[in-house]
Amino acid sequence: MKKFINELENIEAEMVRGLVSSKAHMLRRLPDSNVVVRTQKKRERVAVLFGCGSGHEPAPCGYVGYGMLDAAVPGSIFSSPTPDQILKGIREISSESGVLCILNNYTGDVMNFRMAIQMAQAEGIAVDSVVVADDVASDISKATGRRGLAGAILINKIAGAEAEMGVGLYEVKETAEWAAAGLRTVGVASSPCIVPEEGTPSFELGEDEMEVGMGLHGEPGVMRTSMGSAAATAKEMLDRLLADYKYKGCEVVVLINGLGGTPVMELYIINDFVSRYLAEHDVEVYDTMIGNYMTSMEMKGFSISLMRVDPHLKALYDAPARTAALCR
């Protein structure tokens, strides 16, 4: 295992300290935790919190700042943050306007956030949540529903912009859920990552294999096949997205997200096909985000997200944001 780390038990803390020290004018780390908040607490506005495991950098902490998150709560690598850490973040950013928690749909995240929200509500804090479940390759019929993927970054952007406008908690939640209802994502991986605590690859793929539909932590996909070209792979993924939601005739925001080990050059090549294929299928691209927004350490692969937008969602998407990982 070749990684530029120090002691295994300090990885998450050192990562958070490194980020915060690079943006000390906008970020603050809460004592005795890895919770990251804005240096200047937002007043008389709904606060937005997002949490997920570490290993997905720049998510979650890189999106704390004006126009997006008020707090981010990272867990251990590929593990949900604990209820006490989530509660710590909620308490720090809470006000009379309330707190909206955003989380991806994984069993541990849902359970821990539910516990933290219940404890916060028992303390009199107004808090609600939105669960993102955008992965078309996971089984919607299961009790747990679909997994959450990189589309959560778009929901953070929409919710954060809406909250800055000064509307109520219910309105921010309603808008985030409306955006999430038109959001779909599918991913593909061509090689695994190595979780430092384990020191071995998180899954196995042959030298000429890729897996379509793989989750952010290496969860099994829907199809293991030989490596394809950028165009063939993107077509397979887009066909799944277009079959799952009626994007024809809609405007969409496209998110082409690298998983950490894929060169941005390849992401641009993928988008060359994506933009042309969507046009051929009467899907109008309003804007495209390309880069490493929610990674899986050094995993090679990428995901494609489509989010249907209307005039209100476009205005929120275009609204200013100043964070370590996203500035508009």
Tab-separated table of C-alpha atoms in Angstrom:
chain	number	residue	atom	x	y	z
A	1	MET	CA	0.000	0.000	0.000
A	2	LYS	CA	1.520	3.312	-1.118
A	3	LYS	CA	-0.217	6.270	0.546
A	4	PHE	CA	1.119	9.563	1.882
A	5	ILE	CA	-0.335	9.210	5.361
A	6	ASN	CA	0.916	9.117	8.930
A	7	GLU	CA	-0.673	7.081	11.729
A	8	LEU	CA	-3.826	5.283	10.626
A	9	GLU	CA	-5.825	6.510	13.608
A	10	ASN	CA	-5.160	10.153	12.707
A	11	ILE	CA	-6.104	10.148	9.020
A	12	GLU	CA	-9.490	11.837	9.307
A	13	ALA	CA	-8.385	14.416	11.892
A	14	GLU	CA	-5.291	15.391	9.912
A	15	MET	CA	-7.319	15.616	6.718
A	16	VAL	CA	-9.853	17.952	8.331
A	17	ARG	CA	-7.158	20.095	9.947
A	18	GLY	CA	-5.377	20.366	6.621
A	19	LEU	CA	-8.507	21.586	4.877
A	20	VAL	CA	-9.474	24.032	7.609
A	21	SER	CA	-5.989	25.537	7.809
A	22	SER	CA	-6.071	26.165	4.058
A	23	LYS	CA	-9.305	28.167	4.354
A	24	ALA	CA	-9.124	29.566	7.892
A	25	HIS	CA	-11.035	32.679	6.854
A	26	MET	CA	-14.125	30.615	6.043
A	27	LEU	CA	-13.844	27.292	7.907
A	28	ARG	CA	-13.642	26.251	11.541
A	29	ARG	CA	-13.248	22.807	13.121
A	30	LEU	CA	-15.283	22.192	16.250
A	31	PRO	CA	-13.178	21.159	19.288
A	32	ASP	CA	-12.803	17.438	19.926
A	33	SER	CA	-14.448	16.521	16.625
A	34	ASN	CA	-14.032	16.542	12.865
A	35	VAL	CA	-17.162	18.645	12.357
A	36	VAL	CA	-16.478	21.611	10.055
A	37	VAL	CA	-18.606	24.780	10.172
A	38	ARG	CA	-18.474	28.286	8.749
A	39	THR	CA	-16.342	30.733	10.687
A	40	GLN	CA	-19.262	33.195	10.601
A	41	LYS	CA	-22.519	31.617	11.695
A	42	LYS	CA	-25.451	32.381	9.436
A	43	ARG	CA	-28.162	34.430	11.152
A	44	GLU	CA	-31.919	34.272	10.637
A	45	ARG	CA	-31.567	31.725	7.872
A	46	VAL	CA	-32.122	27.977	7.658
A	47	ALA	CA	-28.824	26.158	8.181
A	48	VAL	CA	-27.858	23.198	5.962
A	49	LEU	CA	-25.775	20.215	7.124
A	50	PHE	CA	-24.413	17.327	5.053
A	51	GLY	CA	-22.627	14.260	6.353
A	52	CYS	CA	-21.017	11.167	4.883
A	53	GLY	CA	-17.971	8.995	5.358
A	54	SER	CA	-14.465	10.239	4.775
A	55	GLY	CA	-12.754	9.024	1.632
A	56	HIS	CA	-15.143	10.980	-0.603
A	57	GLU	CA	-13.203	14.241	-0.549
A	58	PRO	CA	-13.860	17.005	-1.254
A	59	ALA	CA	-17.206	15.828	0.189
A	60	PRO	CA	-18.462	16.596	2.695
A	61	CYS	CA	-16.244	19.285	4.243
A	62	GLY	CA	-15.180	20.992	1.033
A	63	TYR	CA	-18.713	22.288	0.492
A	64	VAL	CA	-19.010	24.321	3.684
A	65	GLY	CA	-19.347	27.996	2.909
A	66	TYR	CA	-21.613	30.719	1.587
A	67	GLY	CA	-24.336	29.412	-0.700
A	68	MET	CA	-23.961	25.770	0.304
A	69	LEU	CA	-23.384	24.146	3.689
A	70	ASP	CA	-23.246	25.559	7.183
A	71	ALA	CA	-21.758	22.353	8.560
A	72	ALA	CA	-20.279	19.091	7.336
A	73	VAL	CA	-19.879	15.952	9.402
A	74	PRO	CA	-17.425	13.351	8.100
A	75	GLY	CA	-17.338	9.853	9.487
A	76	SER	CA	-14.472	7.402	9.353
A	77	ILE	CA	-13.444	6.256	5.893
A	78	PHE	CA	-16.526	4.910	4.097
A	79	SER	CA	-18.480	4.925	7.380
A	80	SER	CA	-21.372	7.069	8.531
A	81	PRO	CA	-20.706	9.855	11.019
A	82	THR	CA	-21.877	8.948	14.503
A	83	PRO	CA	-25.075	10.368	16.031
A	84	ASP	CA	-23.158	12.392	18.618
A	85	GLN	CA	-21.024	14.049	15.933
A	86	ILE	CA	-24.091	14.845	13.827
A	87	LEU	CA	-25.836	16.264	16.883
A	88	LYS	CA	-22.774	18.380	17.652
A	89	GLY	CA	-22.989	19.889	14.177
A	90	ILE	CA	-26.730	20.505	14.432
A	91	ARG	CA	-26.351	22.258	17.778
A	92	GLU	CA	-23.570	24.496	16.502
A	93	ILE	CA	-25.456	25.841	13.478
A	94	SER	CA	-29.006	25.812	14.845
A	95	SER	CA	-31.135	28.919	15.184
A	96	GLU	CA	-34.826	29.707	15.310
A	97	SER	CA	-34.932	29.199	11.535
A	98	GLY	CA	-34.033	25.516	11.852
A	99	VAL	CA	-31.611	23.030	10.303
A	100	LEU	CA	-31.966	20.861	7.205
A	101	CYS	CA	-29.826	17.704	7.154
A	102	ILE	CA	-28.941	16.161	3.783
A	103	LEU	CA	-27.668	12.601	3.584
A	104	ASN	CA	-27.173	9.814	1.097
A	105	ASN	CA	-29.344	6.741	1.377
A	106	TYR	CA	-27.176	4.198	3.171
A	107	THR	CA	-28.462	2.191	6.116
A	108	GLY	CA	-25.892	3.482	8.608
A	109	ASP	CA	-26.300	7.102	7.553
A	110	VAL	CA	-30.092	6.961	7.751
A	111	MET	CA	-30.017	5.304	11.183
A	112	ASN	CA	-27.429	7.655	12.679
A	113	PHE	CA	-28.985	10.804	11.268
A	114	ARG	CA	-32.415	9.724	12.496
A	115	MET	CA	-31.061	9.253	16.012
A	116	ALA	CA	-29.276	12.626	15.976
A	117	ILE	CA	-32.342	14.430	14.612
A	118	GLN	CA	-34.557	12.905	17.284
A	119	MET	CA	-32.140	14.001	19.999
A	120	ALA	CA	-31.978	17.514	18.537
A	121	GLN	CA	-35.753	17.740	18.343
A	122	ALA	CA	-35.968	16.639	21.980
A	123	GLU	CA	-33.794	19.671	22.778
A	124	GLY	CA	-36.250	21.938	20.987
A	125	ILE	CA	-34.241	22.381	17.771
A	126	ALA	CA	-36.262	22.583	14.557
A	127	VAL	CA	-34.574	20.078	12.250
A	128	ASP	CA	-35.621	18.043	9.226
A	129	SER	CA	-33.894	15.946	6.585
A	130	VAL	CA	-33.710	15.077	2.903
A	131	VAL	CA	-32.412	11.667	1.863
A	132	VAL	CA	-30.787	11.478	-1.580
A	133	ALA	CA	-31.307	8.174	-3.425
A	134	ASP	CA	-30.202	8.833	-7.009
A	135	ASP	CA	-28.473	5.567	-8.013
A	136	VAL	CA	-30.484	3.952	-10.832
A	137	ALA	CA	-28.314	0.837	-10.647
A	138	SER	CA	-29.410	-0.103	-7.130
A	139	ASP	CA	-32.625	-1.925	-6.379
A	140	ILE	CA	-35.537	0.445	-5.802
A	141	SER	CA	-37.713	-2.470	-4.643
A	142	LYS	CA	-35.588	-3.213	-1.573
A	143	ALA	CA	-36.751	-1.940	1.798
A	144	THR	CA	-33.715	0.328	1.989
A	145	GLY	CA	-34.372	1.767	-1.481
A	146	ARG	CA	-31.750	3.124	-3.827
A	147	ARG	CA	-28.270	4.211	-2.792
A	148	GLY	CA	-27.151	7.808	-2.834
A	149	LEU	CA	-24.322	8.869	-5.118
A	150	ALA	CA	-22.629	12.074	-6.283
A	151	GLY	CA	-25.952	13.746	-7.081
A	152	ALA	CA	-26.059	14.817	-3.441
A	153	ILE	CA	-23.609	17.593	-4.332
A	154	LEU	CA	-26.250	19.150	-6.596
A	155	ILE	CA	-28.837	18.907	-3.835
A	156	ASN	CA	-26.423	20.602	-1.428
A	157	LYS	CA	-26.069	23.426	-3.947
A	158	ILE	CA	-29.814	23.834	-4.420
A	159	ALA	CA	-30.656	23.635	-0.701
A	160	GLY	CA	-27.815	25.954	0.271
A	161	ALA	CA	-28.883	28.610	-2.227
A	162	GLU	CA	-32.524	28.384	-1.168
A	163	ALA	CA	-31.551	28.704	2.501
A	164	GLU	CA	-29.518	31.855	1.796
A	165	MET	CA	-32.707	33.476	0.476
A	166	GLY	CA	-34.255	33.471	3.934
A	167	VAL	CA	-37.216	31.184	3.284
A	168	GLY	CA	-38.510	28.760	5.903
A	169	LEU	CA	-37.338	25.244	6.721
A	170	TYR	CA	-40.324	23.625	5.025
A	171	GLU	CA	-39.695	25.552	1.810
A	172	VAL	CA	-35.996	24.651	1.725
A	173	LYS	CA	-36.825	20.982	2.262
A	174	GLU	CA	-39.573	21.047	-0.360
A	175	THR	CA	-37.263	22.568	-2.969
A	176	ALA	CA	-34.467	20.085	-2.190
A	177	GLU	CA	-36.884	17.180	-2.501
A	178	TRP	CA	-38.224	18.554	-5.786
A	179	ALA	CA	-34.680	18.716	-7.145
A	180	ALA	CA	-33.945	15.202	-5.865
A	181	ALA	CA	-37.092	13.857	-7.527
A	182	GLY	CA	-35.615	14.716	-10.944
A	183	LEU	CA	-32.098	13.515	-10.135
A	184	ARG	CA	-30.626	10.254	-11.384
A	185	THR	CA	-27.052	8.916	-11.288
A	186	VAL	CA	-25.184	5.849	-12.460
A	187	GLY	CA	-21.529	5.014	-11.904
A	188	VAL	CA	-18.854	2.757	-13.362
A	189	ALA	CA	-15.549	1.557	-11.908
A	190	SER	CA	-12.518	0.054	-13.607
A	191	SER	CA	-10.263	-0.464	-10.580
A	192	PRO	CA	-10.676	-0.441	-6.784
A	193	CYS	CA	-9.352	1.789	-4.074
A	194	ILE	CA	-7.427	0.682	-1.001
A	195	VAL	CA	-8.914	1.597	2.364
A	196	PRO	CA	-5.904	2.370	4.596
A	197	GLU	CA	-7.169	0.423	7.604
A	198	GLU	CA	-7.490	-2.701	5.463
A	199	GLY	CA	-4.464	-2.262	3.220
A	200	THR	CA	-5.941	-4.359	0.397
A	201	PRO	CA	-8.105	-3.514	-2.639
A	202	SER	CA	-11.768	-3.014	-1.762
A	203	PHE	CA	-12.875	-5.362	-4.570
A	204	GLU	CA	-11.364	-7.243	-7.491
A	205	LEU	CA	-11.680	-6.570	-11.202
A	206	GLY	CA	-9.775	-8.225	-14.011
A	207	GLU	CA	-7.198	-6.225	-15.952
A	208	ASP	CA	-9.683	-5.710	-18.801
A	209	GLU	CA	-12.877	-5.537	-16.741
A	210	MET	CA	-15.167	-2.755	-15.545
A	211	GLU	CA	-18.342	-2.791	-13.486
A	212	VAL	CA	-21.352	-0.666	-14.362
A	213	GLY	CA	-23.505	0.467	-11.464
A	214	MET	CA	-20.914	0.165	-8.709
A	215	GLY	CA	-21.538	2.181	-5.529
A	216	LEU	CA	-19.268	4.723	-3.889
A	217	HIS	CA	-17.824	2.141	-1.498
A	218	GLY	CA	-17.370	-0.643	-4.021
A	219	GLU	CA	-20.887	-2.079	-3.677
A	220	PRO	CA	-21.689	-4.476	-6.531
A	221	GLY	CA	-23.072	-3.031	-9.743
A	222	VAL	CA	-25.464	-4.500	-12.284
A	223	MET	CA	-23.072	-5.597	-15.008
A	224	ARG	CA	-19.429	-6.671	-15.119
A	225	THR	CA	-18.017	-6.527	-18.626
A	226	SER	CA	-14.888	-5.920	-20.663
A	227	MET	CA	-13.529	-2.396	-20.737
A	228	GLY	CA	-15.292	-0.310	-23.325
A	229	SER	CA	-14.508	2.949	-25.058
A	230	ALA	CA	-15.567	6.237	-23.490
A	231	ALA	CA	-18.466	6.478	-25.937
A	232	ALA	CA	-19.681	2.897	-25.459
A	233	THR	CA	-19.468	3.137	-21.677
A	234	ALA	CA	-21.227	6.511	-21.517
A	235	LYS	CA	-23.960	5.254	-23.852
A	236	GLU	CA	-24.624	2.259	-21.599
A	237	MET	CA	-24.901	4.584	-18.613
A	238	LEU	CA	-27.031	7.231	-20.330
A	239	ASP	CA	-29.437	4.632	-21.655
A	240	ARG	CA	-30.050	3.516	-18.082
A	241	LEU	CA	-30.631	7.110	-16.941
A	242	LEU	CA	-32.973	7.958	-19.812
A	243	ALA	CA	-34.948	4.741	-19.289
A	244	ASP	CA	-35.434	5.515	-15.605
A	245	TYR	CA	-36.702	9.111	-15.883
A	246	LYS	CA	-38.444	10.994	-18.694
A	247	TYR	CA	-35.793	13.597	-19.428
A	248	LYS	CA	-36.885	14.024	-23.043
A	249	GLY	CA	-37.895	17.639	-23.635
A	250	CYS	CA	-36.384	18.736	-20.311
A	251	GLU	CA	-33.467	20.953	-19.383
A	252	VAL	CA	-30.892	19.252	-17.205
A	253	VAL	CA	-27.739	19.930	-15.285
A	254	VAL	CA	-25.136	17.265	-16.001
A	255	LEU	CA	-22.599	16.201	-13.376
A	256	ILE	CA	-19.719	14.067	-14.608
A	257	ASN	CA	-17.965	13.088	-11.419
A	258	GLY	CA	-14.569	11.436	-11.182
A	259	LEU	CA	-14.080	8.825	-8.480
A	260	GLY	CA	-10.544	9.953	-7.690
A	261	GLY	CA	-8.328	7.964	-10.046
A	262	THR	CA	-9.652	8.979	-13.462
A	263	PRO	CA	-7.818	11.789	-15.287
A	264	VAL	CA	-9.918	14.868	-15.928
A	265	MET	CA	-8.908	14.544	-19.589
A	266	GLU	CA	-10.927	11.333	-19.750
A	267	LEU	CA	-13.901	13.027	-18.089
A	268	TYR	CA	-13.846	15.689	-20.810
A	269	ILE	CA	-13.755	12.950	-23.466
A	270	ILE	CA	-16.754	11.321	-21.810
A	271	ASN	CA	-18.620	14.609	-21.818
A	272	ASP	CA	-17.955	15.057	-25.531
A	273	PHE	CA	-20.138	12.005	-26.092
A	274	VAL	CA	-22.633	12.833	-23.323
A	275	SER	CA	-23.429	16.288	-24.697
A	276	ARG	CA	-23.988	14.992	-28.224
A	277	TYR	CA	-26.003	11.956	-27.130
A	278	LEU	CA	-28.341	14.006	-24.958
A	279	ALA	CA	-28.942	16.458	-27.810
A	280	GLU	CA	-29.847	13.535	-30.087
A	281	HIS	CA	-32.410	12.437	-27.467
A	282	ASP	CA	-34.039	15.871	-27.099
A	283	VAL	CA	-32.505	16.579	-23.694
A	284	GLU	CA	-31.250	20.151	-23.392
A	285	VAL	CA	-28.135	20.637	-21.271
A	286	TYR	CA	-28.382	23.800	-19.174
A	287	ASP	CA	-24.931	23.402	-17.647
A	288	THR	CA	-22.306	20.726	-17.036
A	289	MET	CA	-20.049	20.179	-14.026
A	290	ILE	CA	-16.953	18.048	-14.654
A	291	GLY	CA	-14.429	17.039	-12.021
A	292	ASN	CA	-13.829	15.191	-8.765
A	293	TYR	CA	-16.772	16.282	-6.623
A	294	MET	CA	-17.458	13.106	-4.624
A	295	THR	CA	-14.678	10.556	-4.880
A	296	SER	CA	-13.923	7.067	-3.629
A	297	MET	CA	-10.308	7.697	-2.684
A	298	GLU	CA	-8.205	6.553	-5.671
A	299	MET	CA	-10.850	4.389	-7.346
A	300	LYS	CA	-10.788	4.600	-11.137
A	301	GLY	CA	-14.154	5.318	-12.659
A	302	PHE	CA	-16.783	8.006	-12.897
A	303	SER	CA	-20.480	8.683	-12.533
A	304	ILE	CA	-22.976	10.597	-14.630
A	305	SER	CA	-25.801	12.521	-12.960
A	306	LEU	CA	-28.734	14.260	-14.631
A	307	MET	CA	-30.850	16.734	-12.658
A	308	ARG	CA	-33.997	18.103	-14.271
A	309	VAL	CA	-34.192	21.878	-13.801
A	310	ASP	CA	-36.910	24.512	-14.069
A	311	PRO	CA	-36.582	28.316	-13.802
A	312	HIS	CA	-36.473	28.265	-9.991
A	313	LEU	CA	-33.919	25.451	-9.798
A	314	LYS	CA	-31.786	27.140	-12.458
A	315	ALA	CA	-31.732	30.353	-10.427
A	316	LEU	CA	-30.650	28.430	-7.330
A	317	TYR	CA	-28.039	26.482	-9.264
A	318	ASP	CA	-26.635	29.748	-10.642
A	319	ALA	CA	-26.653	31.505	-7.258
A	320	PRO	CA	-23.242	32.418	-5.798
A	321	ALA	CA	-21.354	29.848	-3.735
A	322	ARG	CA	-18.005	30.249	-2.038
A	323	THR	CA	-16.566	27.026	-0.680
A	324	ALA	CA	-13.197	25.296	-0.772
A	325	ALA	CA	-14.396	22.862	-3.459
A	326	LEU	CA	-16.952	24.901	-5.404
A	327	CYS	CA	-17.010	28.607	-6.200
A	328	ARG	CA	-19.509	30.221	-8.555
